Amino acid sequence: MGGKKVCIVGSGNWGSAIAKIVGSNAARLGTFENTVNMWVLEEEVGGRRLTEIINTEHENVKYLPGHKLPPNVVAEPDLVKACSGADILLFVVPHQFIGKVCDQIKAHVKKGAIGMSLIKGVDEGPDGLRLISDIIHEKLGIEMSVLMGANIASEVAEEKFCETTIGCKNAQYGQILKELMQTPNFRVTVVQEADTVEICGALKNIVAVGAGFCDGLGFGDNTKAAVIRLGLMEMISFAKIFCKGPVTPSTFLESCGVADLITTCYGGRNRKVAEAFAKTGKVMSSSLSLGLFPLFTAVYQICYEGKPVSDVIKCLQNHPEHM
């Protein structure tokens, strides 16, 4: 019982897939306490409490059905109780709830605890865009790392081989987190550019929407490849402006970068939604205004300003890269 205590804050599809890995590693290694708490927002499934089902049948029947969780993963409906005494907090909740979650536990976080965000997205507030890890750090005062990669939850749960990236500025913490997360089929690379790793997890979704538009319009893989390439270049340019500290091209060659981008552009939810949106034939006549990030701008204008979906092709044709 002398190992580090781990708590998983969240129990959806991705959180439960991670619980399989973390629970198995905690039980196998002496570095971590055997019991892994997993905070579960209580709800009823078939007339039974979800926490009861998880703790007796060791399966999240609502969010990850068909996959057994290790018996040392304990579902806890009380957020404060779940996090109490934890040395490592893994955050896997929808990004819009992270502020409220942190406010509930900030008076109960163990001194010296470290955190890792597995949340893909950024927060948009009155002060502009903010990284989720920065919000957690500011609210809880703990050192934060991030995990991002080409990690479709169902495939991770099925133990199909994949890679992931941990962004951690502290080398010692990075190795601890790698030990907690890595398995023969879930291979972890640790890099120091945590901000770059995290922003990749958000920006790739914008590019995937552009890819979905191309699919919905009936364009082929050549066009989608152009979207991916130009999107990656805009991701790099954005990161250089937005991220604190150095931003090196090698980080974009990790799983958090090009691999996650490809996976999302071919199989992600954002791509599927964008394809369906394009097929509705929603068109409003307007001209395309190119900004510093023309592909990102085009996707935004199509989604939120009623511009025609076909403008994504105009963007590719008139992208500064081609001038």
GROMACS .gro file of C-alpha atoms in nm, residues 9-303:
model
  295
    9VAL     CA    1  -1.170   1.177  -1.280
   10GLY     CA    2  -1.430   1.069  -1.534
   11SER     CA    3  -1.582   0.743  -1.652
   12GLY     CA    4  -1.715   0.786  -2.003
   13ASN     CA    5  -1.601   0.592  -2.307
   14TRP     CA    6  -1.241   0.718  -2.298
   15GLY     CA    7  -1.215   0.728  -1.918
   16SER     CA    8  -1.328   0.367  -1.891
   17ALA     CA    9  -1.084   0.255  -2.161
   18ILE     CA   10  -0.805   0.427  -1.967
   19ALA     CA   11  -0.927   0.260  -1.648
   20LYS     CA   12  -0.856  -0.079  -1.807
   21ILE     CA   13  -0.494   0.019  -1.861
   22VAL     CA   14  -0.436   0.203  -1.536
   23GLY     CA   15  -0.608  -0.060  -1.324
   24SER     CA   16  -0.406  -0.344  -1.477
   25ASN     CA   17  -0.076  -0.157  -1.441
   26ALA     CA   18  -0.150  -0.052  -1.082
   27ALA     CA   19  -0.224  -0.413  -0.988
   28ARG     CA   20   0.087  -0.542  -1.163
   29LEU     CA   21   0.344  -0.282  -1.056
   30GLY     CA   22   0.462  -0.200  -0.708
   31THR     CA   23   0.495   0.169  -0.790
   32PHE     CA   24   0.123   0.239  -0.747
   33GLU     CA   25  -0.141   0.162  -0.489
   34ASN     CA   26  -0.349  -0.135  -0.598
   35THR     CA   27  -0.690   0.033  -0.570
   36VAL     CA   28  -0.767   0.287  -0.842
   37ASN     CA   29  -1.064   0.516  -0.778
   38MET     CA   30  -1.274   0.621  -1.074
   39TRP     CA   31  -1.520   0.905  -1.028
   40VAL     CA   32  -1.853   0.814  -1.185
   41LEU     CA   33  -2.135   1.064  -1.226
   42GLU     CA   34  -2.413   0.853  -1.078
   43GLU     CA   35  -2.702   0.751  -1.300
   44GLU     CA   36  -2.945   0.463  -1.329
   45VAL     CA   37  -2.908   0.193  -1.592
   46GLY     CA   38  -3.186  -0.065  -1.606
   47GLY     CA   39  -3.306   0.035  -1.261
   48ARG     CA   40  -2.961  -0.006  -1.101
   49ARG     CA   41  -2.699   0.246  -1.002
   50LEU     CA   42  -2.415   0.256  -1.252
   51THR     CA   43  -2.153   0.253  -0.974
   52GLU     CA   44  -2.307  -0.063  -0.831
   53ILE     CA   45  -2.295  -0.230  -1.171
   54ILE     CA   46  -1.931  -0.133  -1.225
   55ASN     CA   47  -1.825  -0.246  -0.878
   56THR     CA   48  -2.005  -0.582  -0.894
   57GLU     CA   49  -1.982  -0.674  -1.262
   58HIS     CA   50  -1.665  -0.475  -1.341
   59GLU     CA   51  -1.808  -0.332  -1.659
   60ASN     CA   52  -1.927   0.015  -1.757
   61VAL     CA   53  -2.234  -0.119  -1.934
   62LYS     CA   54  -2.344   0.225  -2.055
   63TYR     CA   55  -2.025   0.383  -2.187
   64LEU     CA   56  -1.793   0.089  -2.258
   65PRO     CA   57  -2.010  -0.223  -2.287
   66GLY     CA   58  -1.847  -0.556  -2.355
   67HIS     CA   59  -1.517  -0.472  -2.186
   68LYS     CA   60  -1.431  -0.589  -1.837
   69LEU     CA   61  -1.256  -0.346  -1.605
   70PRO     CA   62  -0.994  -0.474  -1.361
   71PRO     CA   63  -1.153  -0.556  -1.023
   72ASN     CA   64  -0.922  -0.307  -0.848
   73VAL     CA   65  -1.091  -0.016  -1.031
   74VAL     CA   66  -1.350   0.115  -0.786
   75ALA     CA   67  -1.636   0.334  -0.908
   76GLU     CA   68  -1.702   0.621  -0.665
   77PRO     CA   69  -1.996   0.862  -0.710
   78ASP     CA   70  -1.862   1.117  -0.459
   79LEU     CA   71  -1.609   1.334  -0.644
   80VAL     CA   72  -1.431   1.459  -0.332
   81LYS     CA   73  -1.408   1.110  -0.186
   82ALA     CA   74  -1.277   0.969  -0.514
   83CYS     CA   75  -0.994   1.227  -0.532
   84SER     CA   76  -0.909   1.233  -0.163
   85GLY     CA   77  -0.548   1.134  -0.097
   86ALA     CA   78  -0.467   1.080  -0.466
   87ASP     CA   79  -0.106   1.134  -0.572
   88ILE     CA   80  -0.197   1.123  -0.943
   89LEU     CA   81  -0.518   1.269  -1.086
   90LEU     CA   82  -0.614   1.174  -1.442
   91PHE     CA   83  -0.876   1.410  -1.584
   92VAL     CA   84  -1.107   1.256  -1.846
   93VAL     CA   85  -1.427   1.464  -1.837
   94PRO     CA   86  -1.589   1.675  -2.111
   95HIS     CA   87  -1.395   2.001  -2.127
   96GLN     CA   88  -1.698   2.218  -2.048
   97PHE     CA   89  -1.723   2.064  -1.700
   98ILE     CA   90  -1.359   2.088  -1.592
   99GLY     CA   91  -1.395   2.423  -1.413
  100LYS     CA   92  -1.683   2.300  -1.199
  101VAL     CA   93  -1.501   1.974  -1.122
  102CYS     CA   94  -1.189   2.159  -1.009
  103ASP     CA   95  -1.389   2.397  -0.792
  104GLN     CA   96  -1.540   2.100  -0.609
  105ILE     CA   97  -1.209   1.932  -0.527
  106LYS     CA   98  -0.964   2.223  -0.491
  107ALA     CA   99  -0.981   2.220  -0.111
  108HIS     CA  100  -0.924   1.846  -0.099
  109VAL     CA  101  -0.630   1.785  -0.334
  110LYS     CA  102  -0.330   1.624  -0.169
  111LYS     CA  103  -0.023   1.844  -0.138
  112GLY     CA  104   0.236   1.740  -0.396
  113ALA     CA  105  -0.019   1.567  -0.620
  114ILE     CA  106   0.033   1.578  -0.996
  115GLY     CA  107  -0.227   1.579  -1.269
  116MET     CA  108  -0.260   1.472  -1.629
  117SER     CA  109  -0.530   1.587  -1.870
  118LEU     CA  110  -0.661   1.346  -2.133
  119ILE     CA  111  -0.917   1.604  -2.246
  120LYS     CA  112  -0.905   1.709  -2.610
  121GLY     CA  113  -1.020   2.064  -2.660
  122VAL     CA  114  -0.962   2.419  -2.541
  123ASP     CA  115  -1.166   2.653  -2.328
  124GLU     CA  116  -1.311   2.966  -2.484
  125GLY     CA  117  -1.381   3.244  -2.239
  126PRO     CA  118  -1.365   3.622  -2.199
  127ASP     CA  119  -0.985   3.605  -2.201
  128GLY     CA  120  -0.971   3.407  -2.524
  129LEU     CA  121  -0.855   3.048  -2.575
  130ARG     CA  122  -0.702   2.863  -2.281
  131LEU     CA  123  -0.555   2.517  -2.248
  132ILE     CA  124  -0.750   2.280  -2.025
  133SER     CA  125  -0.432   2.189  -1.838
  134ASP     CA  126  -0.375   2.557  -1.758
  135ILE     CA  127  -0.724   2.587  -1.612
  136ILE     CA  128  -0.665   2.282  -1.391
  137HIS     CA  129  -0.324   2.412  -1.283
  138GLU     CA  130  -0.460   2.754  -1.194
  139LYS     CA  131  -0.754   2.616  -0.997
  140LEU     CA  132  -0.577   2.333  -0.815
  141GLY     CA  133  -0.216   2.455  -0.801
  142ILE     CA  134  -0.079   2.119  -0.914
  143GLU     CA  135   0.177   2.044  -1.183
  144MET     CA  136   0.006   1.928  -1.500
  145SER     CA  137   0.091   1.702  -1.793
  146VAL     CA  138  -0.120   1.592  -2.090
  147LEU     CA  139  -0.182   1.274  -2.288
  148MET     CA  140  -0.291   1.301  -2.652
  149GLY     CA  141  -0.269   1.067  -2.948
  150ALA     CA  142  -0.440   0.861  -3.215
  151ASN     CA  143  -0.641   0.679  -2.952
  152ILE     CA  144  -0.994   0.574  -3.049
  153ALA     CA  145  -1.136   0.455  -2.717
  154SER     CA  146  -1.300   0.138  -2.846
  155GLU     CA  147  -0.978   0.025  -3.013
  156VAL     CA  148  -0.776   0.098  -2.699
  157ALA     CA  149  -1.026  -0.106  -2.497
  158GLU     CA  150  -0.994  -0.390  -2.748
  159GLU     CA  151  -0.616  -0.373  -2.691
  160LYS     CA  152  -0.540  -0.308  -3.055
  161PHE     CA  153  -0.192  -0.164  -3.097
  162CYS     CA  154  -0.167   0.212  -3.085
  163GLU     CA  155   0.066   0.490  -2.979
  164THR     CA  156   0.014   0.794  -2.760
  165THR     CA  157   0.208   1.100  -2.649
  166ILE     CA  158   0.257   1.238  -2.300
  167GLY     CA  159   0.354   1.604  -2.285
  168CYS     CA  160   0.537   1.660  -1.958
  169LYS     CA  161   0.779   1.938  -1.871
  170ASN     CA  162   0.914   1.746  -1.569
  171ALA     CA  163   1.122   1.446  -1.681
  172GLN     CA  164   1.078   1.262  -1.349
  173TYR     CA  165   0.699   1.293  -1.358
  174GLY     CA  166   0.700   1.196  -1.724
  175GLN     CA  167   0.859   0.860  -1.648
  176ILE     CA  168   0.614   0.791  -1.364
  177LEU     CA  169   0.320   0.866  -1.591
  178LYS     CA  170   0.467   0.656  -1.871
  179GLU     CA  171   0.502   0.362  -1.635
  180LEU     CA  172   0.139   0.404  -1.527
  181MET     CA  173   0.005   0.423  -1.883
  182GLN     CA  174   0.221   0.203  -2.105
  183THR     CA  175   0.134  -0.152  -2.211
  184PRO     CA  176   0.264  -0.372  -2.495
  185ASN     CA  177  -0.023  -0.242  -2.712
  186PHE     CA  178  -0.042   0.116  -2.579
  187ARG     CA  179   0.300   0.261  -2.644
  188VAL     CA  180   0.388   0.590  -2.482
  189THR     CA  181   0.636   0.854  -2.593
  190VAL     CA  182   0.715   1.140  -2.354
  191VAL     CA  183   0.803   1.484  -2.489
  192GLN     CA  184   0.860   1.811  -2.305
  193GLU     CA  185   0.648   2.036  -2.528
  194ALA     CA  186   0.328   1.982  -2.330
  195ASP     CA  187   0.150   2.289  -2.470
  196THR     CA  188   0.214   2.175  -2.826
  197VAL     CA  189   0.092   1.824  -2.750
  198GLU     CA  190  -0.228   1.961  -2.601
  199ILE     CA  191  -0.309   2.214  -2.872
  200CYS     CA  192  -0.270   1.939  -3.133
  201GLY     CA  193  -0.553   1.752  -2.963
  202ALA     CA  194  -0.784   2.047  -3.019
  203LEU     CA  195  -0.681   2.177  -3.361
  204LYS     CA  196  -0.696   1.840  -3.536
  205ASN     CA  197  -1.073   1.847  -3.491
  206ILE     CA  198  -1.100   2.160  -3.705
  207VAL     CA  199  -0.906   1.993  -3.985
  208ALA     CA  200  -1.125   1.682  -3.953
  209VAL     CA  201  -1.433   1.895  -4.013
  210GLY     CA  202  -1.274   2.021  -4.335
  211ALA     CA  203  -1.202   1.660  -4.434
  212GLY     CA  204  -1.562   1.567  -4.364
  213PHE     CA  205  -1.686   1.850  -4.584
  214CYS     CA  206  -1.476   1.709  -4.872
  215ASP     CA  207  -1.622   1.363  -4.815
  216GLY     CA  208  -1.975   1.502  -4.813
  217LEU     CA  209  -1.912   1.690  -5.137
  218GLY     CA  210  -1.789   1.371  -5.301
  219PHE     CA  211  -1.424   1.463  -5.341
  220GLY     CA  212  -1.169   1.185  -5.314
  221ASP     CA  213  -0.869   1.092  -5.105
  222ASN     CA  214  -0.641   1.326  -5.299
  223THR     CA  215  -0.848   1.622  -5.184
  224LYS     CA  216  -0.860   1.494  -4.828
  225ALA     CA  217  -0.482   1.452  -4.832
  226ALA     CA  218  -0.452   1.820  -4.927
  227VAL     CA  219  -0.678   1.914  -4.636
  228ILE     CA  220  -0.465   1.709  -4.397
  229ARG     CA  221  -0.137   1.856  -4.524
  230LEU     CA  222  -0.252   2.218  -4.524
  231GLY     CA  223  -0.429   2.164  -4.193
  232LEU     CA  224  -0.112   2.030  -4.037
  233MET     CA  225   0.080   2.333  -4.156
  234GLU     CA  226  -0.179   2.564  -4.002
  235MET     CA  227  -0.163   2.364  -3.678
  236ILE     CA  228   0.212   2.421  -3.665
  237SER     CA  229   0.176   2.792  -3.739
  238PHE     CA  230  -0.095   2.830  -3.476
  239ALA     CA  231   0.110   2.647  -3.214
  240LYS     CA  232   0.409   2.872  -3.273
  241ILE     CA  233   0.194   3.175  -3.197
  242PHE     CA  234  -0.019   3.029  -2.917
  243CYS     CA  235   0.208   2.799  -2.715
  244LYS     CA  236   0.448   2.906  -2.443
  245GLY     CA  237   0.808   2.795  -2.495
  246PRO     CA  238   0.964   2.631  -2.800
  247VAL     CA  239   0.759   2.456  -3.068
  248THR     CA  240   0.960   2.207  -3.273
  249PRO     CA  241   0.842   2.020  -3.585
  250SER     CA  242   0.939   1.683  -3.435
  251THR     CA  243   0.652   1.703  -3.185
  252PHE     CA  244   0.405   1.707  -3.474
  253LEU     CA  245   0.551   1.376  -3.594
  254GLU     CA  246   0.446   1.212  -3.267
  255SER     CA  247   0.114   1.036  -3.218
  256CYS     CA  248  -0.041   1.358  -3.084
  257GLY     CA  249   0.029   1.529  -3.417
  258VAL     CA  250   0.013   1.372  -3.760
  259ALA     CA  251  -0.113   1.031  -3.639
  260ASP     CA  252  -0.409   1.173  -3.447
  261LEU     CA  253  -0.480   1.407  -3.737
  262ILE     CA  254  -0.498   1.121  -3.988
  263THR     CA  255  -0.712   0.904  -3.759
  264THR     CA  256  -0.959   1.184  -3.693
  265CYS     CA  257  -0.981   1.286  -4.058
  266TYR     CA  258  -1.072   0.931  -4.160
  267GLY     CA  259  -1.272   0.792  -3.868
  268GLY     CA  260  -1.347   1.061  -3.611
  269ARG     CA  261  -1.687   1.196  -3.506
  270ASN     CA  262  -1.608   1.546  -3.632
  271ARG     CA  263  -1.544   1.412  -3.980
  272LYS     CA  264  -1.869   1.213  -3.978
  273VAL     CA  265  -2.077   1.508  -3.859
  274ALA     CA  266  -1.919   1.737  -4.120
  275GLU     CA  267  -1.988   1.485  -4.397
  276ALA     CA  268  -2.354   1.468  -4.297
  277PHE     CA  269  -2.369   1.848  -4.279
  278ALA     CA  270  -2.230   1.879  -4.631
  279LYS     CA  271  -2.481   1.631  -4.770
  280THR     CA  272  -2.778   1.838  -4.651
  281GLY     CA  273  -2.706   2.083  -4.933
  282LYS     CA  274  -2.719   2.385  -4.705
  283VAL     CA  275  -2.584   2.669  -4.920
  284MET     CA  276  -2.575   3.046  -4.872
  285SER     CA  277  -2.410   3.266  -5.132
  286SER     CA  278  -2.111   3.451  -4.993
  287SER     CA  279  -1.746   3.514  -5.060
  288LEU     CA  280  -1.468   3.347  -4.866
  289SER     CA  281  -1.254   3.568  -4.643
  290LEU     CA  282  -0.907   3.428  -4.582
  291GLY     CA  283  -0.731   3.508  -4.258
  292LEU     CA  284  -0.400   3.407  -4.111
  293PHE     CA  285  -0.529   3.047  -4.097
  294PRO     CA  286  -0.736   3.012  -4.415
  295LEU     CA  287  -0.849   2.651  -4.368
  296PHE     CA  288  -0.944   2.708  -4.004
  297THR     CA  289  -1.124   3.027  -4.109
  298ALA     CA  290  -1.317   2.853  -4.387
  299VAL     CA  291  -1.429   2.573  -4.156
  300TYR     CA  292  -1.546   2.825  -3.896
  301GLN     CA  293  -1.737   3.033  -4.148
  302ILE     CA  294  -1.912   2.727  -4.292
  303CYS     CA  295  -2.009   2.599  -3.947
   0.00000   0.00000   0.00000
